Short mmCIF file of C-alpha atoms in Angstrom, two decimals:
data_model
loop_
_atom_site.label_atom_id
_atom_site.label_comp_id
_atom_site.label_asym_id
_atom_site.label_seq_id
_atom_site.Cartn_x
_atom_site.Cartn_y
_atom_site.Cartn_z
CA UNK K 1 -11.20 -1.50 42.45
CA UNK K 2 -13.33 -3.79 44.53
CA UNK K 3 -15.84 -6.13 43.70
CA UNK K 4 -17.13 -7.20 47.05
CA UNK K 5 -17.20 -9.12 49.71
CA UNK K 6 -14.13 -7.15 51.28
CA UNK K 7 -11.55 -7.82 48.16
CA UNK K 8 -9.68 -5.82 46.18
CA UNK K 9 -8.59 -5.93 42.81
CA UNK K 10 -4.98 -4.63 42.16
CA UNK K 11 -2.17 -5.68 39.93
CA UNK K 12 -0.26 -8.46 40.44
CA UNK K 13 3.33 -7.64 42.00
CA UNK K 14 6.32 -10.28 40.99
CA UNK K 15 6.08 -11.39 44.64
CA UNK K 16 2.40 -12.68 44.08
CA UNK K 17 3.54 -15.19 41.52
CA UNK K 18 3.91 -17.69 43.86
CA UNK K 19 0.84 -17.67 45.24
CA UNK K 20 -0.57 -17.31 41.62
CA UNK K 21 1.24 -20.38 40.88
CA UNK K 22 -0.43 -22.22 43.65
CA UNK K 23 -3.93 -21.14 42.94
CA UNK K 24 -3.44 -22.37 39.66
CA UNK K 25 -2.40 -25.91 40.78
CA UNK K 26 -4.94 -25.94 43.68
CA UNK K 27 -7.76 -24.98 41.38
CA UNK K 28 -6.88 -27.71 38.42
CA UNK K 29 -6.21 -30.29 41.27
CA UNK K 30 -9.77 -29.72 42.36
CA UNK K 31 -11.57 -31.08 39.29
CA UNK K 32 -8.66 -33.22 38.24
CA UNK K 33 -8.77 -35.64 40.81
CA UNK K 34 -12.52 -35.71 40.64
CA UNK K 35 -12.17 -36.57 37.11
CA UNK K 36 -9.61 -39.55 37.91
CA UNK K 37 -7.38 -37.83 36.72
CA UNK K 38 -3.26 -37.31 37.79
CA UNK K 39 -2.29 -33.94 40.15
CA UNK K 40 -0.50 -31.74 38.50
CA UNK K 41 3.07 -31.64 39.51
CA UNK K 42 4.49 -29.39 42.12
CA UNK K 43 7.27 -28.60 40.22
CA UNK K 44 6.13 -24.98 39.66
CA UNK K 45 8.93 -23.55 38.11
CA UNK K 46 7.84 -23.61 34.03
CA UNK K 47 4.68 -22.00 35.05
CA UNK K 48 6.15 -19.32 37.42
CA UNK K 49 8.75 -18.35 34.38
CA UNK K 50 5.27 -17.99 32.02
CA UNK K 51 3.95 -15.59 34.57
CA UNK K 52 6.98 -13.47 34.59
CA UNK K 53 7.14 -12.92 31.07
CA UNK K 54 3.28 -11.75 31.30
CA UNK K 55 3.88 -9.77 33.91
CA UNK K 56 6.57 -8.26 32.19
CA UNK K 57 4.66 -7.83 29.06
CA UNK K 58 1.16 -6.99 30.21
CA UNK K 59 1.12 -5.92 33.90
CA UNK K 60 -1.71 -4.01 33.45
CA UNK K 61 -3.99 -6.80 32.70
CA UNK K 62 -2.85 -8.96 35.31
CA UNK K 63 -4.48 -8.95 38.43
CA UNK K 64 -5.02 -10.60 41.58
CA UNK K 65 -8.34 -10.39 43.90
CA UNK K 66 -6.66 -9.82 47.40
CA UNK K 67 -9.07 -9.71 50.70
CA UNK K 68 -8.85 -6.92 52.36
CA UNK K 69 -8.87 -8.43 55.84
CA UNK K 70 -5.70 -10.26 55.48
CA UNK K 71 -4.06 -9.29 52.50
CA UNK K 72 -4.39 -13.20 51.36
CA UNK K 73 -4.87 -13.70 47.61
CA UNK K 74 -7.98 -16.09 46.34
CA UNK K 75 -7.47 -15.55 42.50
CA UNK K 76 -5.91 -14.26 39.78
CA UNK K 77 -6.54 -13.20 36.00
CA UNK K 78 -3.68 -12.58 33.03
CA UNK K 79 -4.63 -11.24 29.79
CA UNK K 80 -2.31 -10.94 26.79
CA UNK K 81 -2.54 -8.06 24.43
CA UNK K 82 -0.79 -8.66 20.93
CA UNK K 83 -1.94 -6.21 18.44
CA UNK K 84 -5.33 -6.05 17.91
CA UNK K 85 -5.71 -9.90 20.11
CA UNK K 86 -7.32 -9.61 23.10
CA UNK K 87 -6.29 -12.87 24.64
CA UNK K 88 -7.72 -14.73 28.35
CA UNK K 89 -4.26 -16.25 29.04
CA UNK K 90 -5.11 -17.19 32.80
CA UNK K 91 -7.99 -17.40 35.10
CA UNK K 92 -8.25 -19.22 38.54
CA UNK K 93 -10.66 -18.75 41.44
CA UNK K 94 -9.46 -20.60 45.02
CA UNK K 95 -12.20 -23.76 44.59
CA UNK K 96 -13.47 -22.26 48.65
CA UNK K 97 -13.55 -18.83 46.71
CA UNK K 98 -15.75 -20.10 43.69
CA UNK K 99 -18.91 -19.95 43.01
CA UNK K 100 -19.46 -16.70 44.58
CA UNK K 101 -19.19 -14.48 41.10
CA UNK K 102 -15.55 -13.55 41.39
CA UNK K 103 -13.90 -14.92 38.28
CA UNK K 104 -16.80 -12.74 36.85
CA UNK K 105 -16.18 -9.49 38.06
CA UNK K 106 -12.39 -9.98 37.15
CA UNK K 107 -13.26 -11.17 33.56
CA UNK K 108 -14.84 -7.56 33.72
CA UNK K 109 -12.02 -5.33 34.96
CA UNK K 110 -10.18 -6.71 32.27
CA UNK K 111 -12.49 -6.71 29.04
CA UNK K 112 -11.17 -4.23 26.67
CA UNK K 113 -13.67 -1.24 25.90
CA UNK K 114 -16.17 -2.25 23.43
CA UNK K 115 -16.40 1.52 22.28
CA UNK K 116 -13.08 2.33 21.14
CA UNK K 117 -12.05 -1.28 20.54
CA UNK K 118 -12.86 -3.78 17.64
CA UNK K 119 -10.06 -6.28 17.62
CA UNK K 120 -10.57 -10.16 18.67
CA UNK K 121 -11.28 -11.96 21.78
CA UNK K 122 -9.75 -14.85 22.00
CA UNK K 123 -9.09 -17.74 25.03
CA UNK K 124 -8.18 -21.78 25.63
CA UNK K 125 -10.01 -23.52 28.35
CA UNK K 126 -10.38 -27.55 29.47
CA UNK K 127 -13.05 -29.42 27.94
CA UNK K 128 -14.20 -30.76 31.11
CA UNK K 129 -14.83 -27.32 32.44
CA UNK K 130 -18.50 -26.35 31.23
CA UNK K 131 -19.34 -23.79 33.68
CA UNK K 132 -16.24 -21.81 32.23
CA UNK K 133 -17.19 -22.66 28.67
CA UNK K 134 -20.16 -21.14 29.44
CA UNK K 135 -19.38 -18.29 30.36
CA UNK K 136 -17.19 -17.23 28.02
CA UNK K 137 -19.68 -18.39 25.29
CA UNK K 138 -22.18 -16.27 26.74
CA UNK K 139 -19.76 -13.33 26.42
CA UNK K 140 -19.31 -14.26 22.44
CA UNK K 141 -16.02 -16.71 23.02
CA UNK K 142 -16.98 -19.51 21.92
CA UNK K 143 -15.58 -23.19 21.89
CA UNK K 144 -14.53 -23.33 18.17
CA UNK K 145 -11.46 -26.48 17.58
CA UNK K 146 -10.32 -28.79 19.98
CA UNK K 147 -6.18 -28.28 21.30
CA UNK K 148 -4.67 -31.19 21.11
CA UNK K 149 -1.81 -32.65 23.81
CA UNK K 150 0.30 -34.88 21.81
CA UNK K 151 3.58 -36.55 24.27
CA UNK K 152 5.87 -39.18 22.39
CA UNK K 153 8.92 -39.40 20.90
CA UNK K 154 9.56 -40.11 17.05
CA UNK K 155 10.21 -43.84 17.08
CA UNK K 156 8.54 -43.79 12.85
CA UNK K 157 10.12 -40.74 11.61
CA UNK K 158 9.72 -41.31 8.32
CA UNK K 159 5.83 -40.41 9.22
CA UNK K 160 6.73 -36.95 8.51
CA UNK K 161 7.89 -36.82 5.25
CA UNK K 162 11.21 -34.93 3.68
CA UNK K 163 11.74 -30.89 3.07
CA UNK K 164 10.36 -29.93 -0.37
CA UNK K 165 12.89 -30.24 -2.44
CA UNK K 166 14.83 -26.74 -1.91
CA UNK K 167 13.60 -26.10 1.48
CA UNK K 168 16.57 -25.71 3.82
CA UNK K 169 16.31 -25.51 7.41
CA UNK K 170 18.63 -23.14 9.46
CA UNK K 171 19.12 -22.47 13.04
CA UNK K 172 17.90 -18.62 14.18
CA UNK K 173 21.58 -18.28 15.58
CA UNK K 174 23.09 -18.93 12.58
CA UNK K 175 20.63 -17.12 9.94
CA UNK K 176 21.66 -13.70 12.59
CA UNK K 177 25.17 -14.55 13.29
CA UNK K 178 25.43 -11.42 15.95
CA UNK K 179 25.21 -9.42 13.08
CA UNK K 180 22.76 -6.76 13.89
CA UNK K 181 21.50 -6.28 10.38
CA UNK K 182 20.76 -9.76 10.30
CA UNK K 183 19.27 -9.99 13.29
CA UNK K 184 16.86 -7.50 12.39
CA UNK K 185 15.95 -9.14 8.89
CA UNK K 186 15.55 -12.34 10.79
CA UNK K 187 12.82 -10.62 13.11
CA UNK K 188 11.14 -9.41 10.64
CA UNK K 189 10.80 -12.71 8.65
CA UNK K 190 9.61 -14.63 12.15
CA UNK K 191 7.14 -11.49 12.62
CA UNK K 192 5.63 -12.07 8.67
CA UNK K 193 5.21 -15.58 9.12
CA UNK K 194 3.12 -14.59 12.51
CA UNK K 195 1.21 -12.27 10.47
CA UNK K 196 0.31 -14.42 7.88
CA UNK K 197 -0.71 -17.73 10.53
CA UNK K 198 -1.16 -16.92 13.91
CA UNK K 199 -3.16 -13.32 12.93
CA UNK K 200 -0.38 -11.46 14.94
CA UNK K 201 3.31 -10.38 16.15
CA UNK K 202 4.15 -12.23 18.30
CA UNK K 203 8.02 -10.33 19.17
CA UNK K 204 7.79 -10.63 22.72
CA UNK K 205 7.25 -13.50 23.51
CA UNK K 206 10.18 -15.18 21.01
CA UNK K 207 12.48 -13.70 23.51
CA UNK K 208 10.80 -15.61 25.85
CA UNK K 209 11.45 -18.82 23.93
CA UNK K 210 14.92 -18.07 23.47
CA UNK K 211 15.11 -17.59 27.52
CA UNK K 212 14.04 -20.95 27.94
CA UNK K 213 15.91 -22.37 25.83
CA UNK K 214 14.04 -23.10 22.96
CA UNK K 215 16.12 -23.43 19.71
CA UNK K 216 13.94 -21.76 16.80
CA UNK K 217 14.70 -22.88 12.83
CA UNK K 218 14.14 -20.67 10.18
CA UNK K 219 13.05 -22.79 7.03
CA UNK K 220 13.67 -20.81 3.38
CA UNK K 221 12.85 -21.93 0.08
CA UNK K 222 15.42 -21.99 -3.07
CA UNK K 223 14.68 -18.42 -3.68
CA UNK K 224 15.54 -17.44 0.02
CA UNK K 225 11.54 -16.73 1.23
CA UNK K 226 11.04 -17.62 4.80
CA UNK K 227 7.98 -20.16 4.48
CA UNK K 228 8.50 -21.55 8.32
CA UNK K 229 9.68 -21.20 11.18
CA UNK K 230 9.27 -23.68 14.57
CA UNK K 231 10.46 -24.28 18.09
CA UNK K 232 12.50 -27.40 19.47
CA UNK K 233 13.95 -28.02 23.03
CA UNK K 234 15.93 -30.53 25.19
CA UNK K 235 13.35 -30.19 27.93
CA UNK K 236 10.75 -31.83 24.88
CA UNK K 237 8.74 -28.72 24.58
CA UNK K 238 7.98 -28.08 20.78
CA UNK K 239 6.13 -25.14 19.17
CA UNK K 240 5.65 -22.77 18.26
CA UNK K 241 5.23 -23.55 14.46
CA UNK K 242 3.93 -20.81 11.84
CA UNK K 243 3.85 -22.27 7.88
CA UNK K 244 3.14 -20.74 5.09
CA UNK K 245 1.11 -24.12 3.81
CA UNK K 246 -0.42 -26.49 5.37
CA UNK K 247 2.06 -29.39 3.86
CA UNK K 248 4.93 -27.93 5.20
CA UNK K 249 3.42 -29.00 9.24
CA UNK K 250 5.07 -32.76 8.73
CA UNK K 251 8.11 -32.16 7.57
CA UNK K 252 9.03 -29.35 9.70
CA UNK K 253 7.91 -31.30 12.61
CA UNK K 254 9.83 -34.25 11.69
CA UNK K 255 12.90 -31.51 10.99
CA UNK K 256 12.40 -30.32 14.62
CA UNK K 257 11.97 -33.40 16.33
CA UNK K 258 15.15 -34.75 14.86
CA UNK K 259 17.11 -31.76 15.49
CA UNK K 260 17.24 -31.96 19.18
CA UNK K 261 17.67 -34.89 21.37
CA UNK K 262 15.12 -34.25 24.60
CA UNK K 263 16.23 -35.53 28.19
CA UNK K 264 12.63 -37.30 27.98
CA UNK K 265 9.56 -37.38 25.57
CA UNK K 266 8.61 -34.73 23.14
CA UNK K 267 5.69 -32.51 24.05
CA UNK K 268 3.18 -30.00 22.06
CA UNK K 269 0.01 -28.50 21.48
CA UNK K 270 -1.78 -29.19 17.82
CA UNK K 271 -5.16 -27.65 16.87
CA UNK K 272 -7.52 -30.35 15.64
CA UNK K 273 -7.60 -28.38 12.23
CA UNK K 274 -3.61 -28.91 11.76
CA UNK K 275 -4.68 -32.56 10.47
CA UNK K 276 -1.36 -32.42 8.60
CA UNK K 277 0.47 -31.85 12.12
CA UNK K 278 -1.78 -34.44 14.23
CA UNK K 279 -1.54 -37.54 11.08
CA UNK K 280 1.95 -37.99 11.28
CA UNK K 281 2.47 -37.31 15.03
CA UNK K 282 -0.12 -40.58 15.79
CA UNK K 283 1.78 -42.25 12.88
CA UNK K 284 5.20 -41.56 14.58
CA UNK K 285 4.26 -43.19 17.80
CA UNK K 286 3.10 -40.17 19.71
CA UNK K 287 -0.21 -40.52 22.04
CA UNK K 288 -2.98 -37.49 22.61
CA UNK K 289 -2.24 -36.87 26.33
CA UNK K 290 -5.81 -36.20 28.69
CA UNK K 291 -8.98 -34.10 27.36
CA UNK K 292 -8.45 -31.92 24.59
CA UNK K 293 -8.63 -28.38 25.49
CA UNK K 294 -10.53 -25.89 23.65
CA UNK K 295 -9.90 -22.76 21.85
CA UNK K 296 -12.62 -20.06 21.70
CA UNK K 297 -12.95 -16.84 20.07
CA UNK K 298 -15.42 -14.46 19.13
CA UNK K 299 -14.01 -13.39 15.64
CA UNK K 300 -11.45 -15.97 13.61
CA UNK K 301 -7.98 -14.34 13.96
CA UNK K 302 -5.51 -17.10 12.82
CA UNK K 303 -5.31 -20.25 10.65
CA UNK K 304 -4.91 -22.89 12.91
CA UNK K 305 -4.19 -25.07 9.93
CA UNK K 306 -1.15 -23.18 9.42
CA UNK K 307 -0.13 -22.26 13.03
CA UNK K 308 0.50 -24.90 16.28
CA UNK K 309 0.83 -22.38 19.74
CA UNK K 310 3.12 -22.34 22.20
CA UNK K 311 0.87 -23.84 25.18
CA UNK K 312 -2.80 -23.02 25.87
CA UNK K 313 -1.60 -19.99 28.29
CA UNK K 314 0.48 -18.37 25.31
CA UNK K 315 -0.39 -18.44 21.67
#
C-alpha cells in the first residue's frame, strides 16, 4: 500500500529489525533529551529479541513505511493480536519524518475492521507525549491508569508480607517435570490465570519468557488451585504477574524477588491500580524510575489490580 509522499507500506522482514531498533531509539532520544532526560542505551539487543518474537507472532501487523526512492525505512508500526485484544505494541516515526501524517496512515493500515470486529483496543504510551495521547484518544484509546517503572532491589523484604498460610510456590520446571501431561496441565493453569486477570491467553509469548530466561513460579493453594503465577530473572526483569486476588501481589513479589539473585537491580512495570504491588515495592526500598507511562484502551479488558505486564511493548 502507499500512503504518499513516495513510501510504501510493506511488512517488516527480520532484516529490518535493525533499523526498527534504531528508529525506536532515535525517536525516544529526540524528546528525551529535550526533556533532560538520559539517552536510551545503545545496547539494542533486549529490544531487537522483543521484535522477533512479534514478528514471529504477528507479521502481518507489523509494518515498516519504506521510501520508494531509496528503499530507506523512516518508521515502523507492531500490533499484537491476542484473542479478541487488539493491542498498539509499537509505533515510531523518524523525528525528520514526523509531523507529516505518517504514523497516521500506518495506525490505519493496521486498525482491525470495525464491521466484523468487536473486541478491545488497547495501547501504552509516555506521559510526556501529548500529541500521541491525542491521537489515540481521539480514536477512542484513551489514557485510563498510569504504568509505573519501579528499579530497586529488596533491601526491607519483610515489606511484602508471607504466603497465605498453604500457598506454596513452585518453579514451572518442576510443576512439568518433562512430563508432557504435565506440561500441558501446567499451560493450561498459566492460560486460566491470564483469563481471569490480564482479559486474555497470553501462550505465546510465555515461550518468549522462557527464551529469555525468565524463571516463571506457579503458586497453588492447599487444595492444589493455581491462584498465581509470576516472572523472575537474573538480568532483574520481573513480571509478568497474574493473581487471583489482589492480596496475593506482595507476597508473590516478595517470593519472586527473593528467589533469584539479579547481576544488578530489580526492574518492573506496576499499574497505578496494583496499590498492593506499588505499597510494598516503595516500602522495600525500590524508587519509581522517569514519567509514568500510560495505558489506554477503548473498552476495559483486564484487572490491572490483579495483573502487572511484561513491559509497556508486551502485556
Amino acid at each position: 500500500m502507499t500512503p504518499g509522499e513516495g513510501r510504501t507500506f510493506r511488512p517488516a522482514t527480520p532484516d529490518d529489525l535493525p533499523t526498527c531498533a534504531s528508529i525506536w531509539r532515535e525517536s525516544l532520544n529526540d524528546y528525551l533529551v529535550r526533556l533532560g532526560q538520559p539517552e536510551v542505551p545503545d545496547d539494542l539487543g533486549p529490544i531487537l529479541r522483543l521484535y522477533g518474537h512479534l514478528l514471529a507472532t504477528d507479521p502481518a501487523t507489523f509494518l515498516v513505511a519504506e521510501r520508494a526512492d531509496t528503499g530507506a525505512l523512516d518508521a515502523f508500526v507492531v500490533v499484537v493480536r491476542r484473542e479478541s485484544l487488539w493491542f498498539l505494541s509499537m509505533l515510531f516515526v523518524r523525528p525528520a519524518a514526523q509531523g507529516r501524517g505518517l504514523g497516521r496512515a500506518l495506525l490505519d493500515a493496521v486498525a482491525p475492521d470495525t464491521a466484523s470486529w468487536s473486541g478491545r483496543r488497547a495501547t501504552a504510551t509516555d506521559s510526556v507525549q501529548p500529541i500521541s495521547n491525542g491521537l489515540y484518544a481521539s480514536l477512542g484509546i484513551v489514557p485510563r491508569i498510569p504504568l509505573l517503572r519501579l528499579v530497586g532491589l529488596p533491601t526491607r523484604a519483610d515489606a511484602f508480607g508471607p504466603l497465605p498460610a498453604g500457598v506454596e510456590a513452585i518453579a514451572f520446571d518442576e510443576v512439568a517435570d518433562d512430563d508432557g501431561l504435565a506440561r500441558a496441565a501446567l499451560e493450561a493453569e498459566i492460560a486460566a490465570l491470564d483469563r481471569d486477570a490480564a482479559g486474555f491467553d497470553r501462550a505465546p509469548d510465555h515461550r518468549f519468557h522462557a527464551a529469555e530466561g525468565r524463571v516463571g513460579f506457579l503458586f497453588r493453594d492447599r487444595d492444589g488451585a493455581a491462584v498465581a503465577y509470576g516472572y523472575s530473572s537474573e538480568t532483574g526483569r520481573v513480571g509478568p504477574i497474574a493473581v487471583r486476588d489482589p492480596s496475593l501481589l506482595g507476597p508473590v513479589l516478595g517470593h519472586l524477588l527473593g528467589a533469584v539473585e539479579p547481576r544488578g537491580a530489580f526492574g518492573l512495570w506496576v499499574p497505578g491500580s496494583a496499590a498492593n504491588a506499588v505499597v510494598p515495592l516503595l516500602r522495600a526500598g525500590f524508587r519509581i524510575d522517569g514519567f509514568p507511562v500510560l495505558l489506554c484502551w477503548d473498552e476495559p479488558f483486564a484487572d490491572f489490580s490483579r495483573f502487572l505486564p511484561m513491559s509497556p511493548g508486551l502485556l
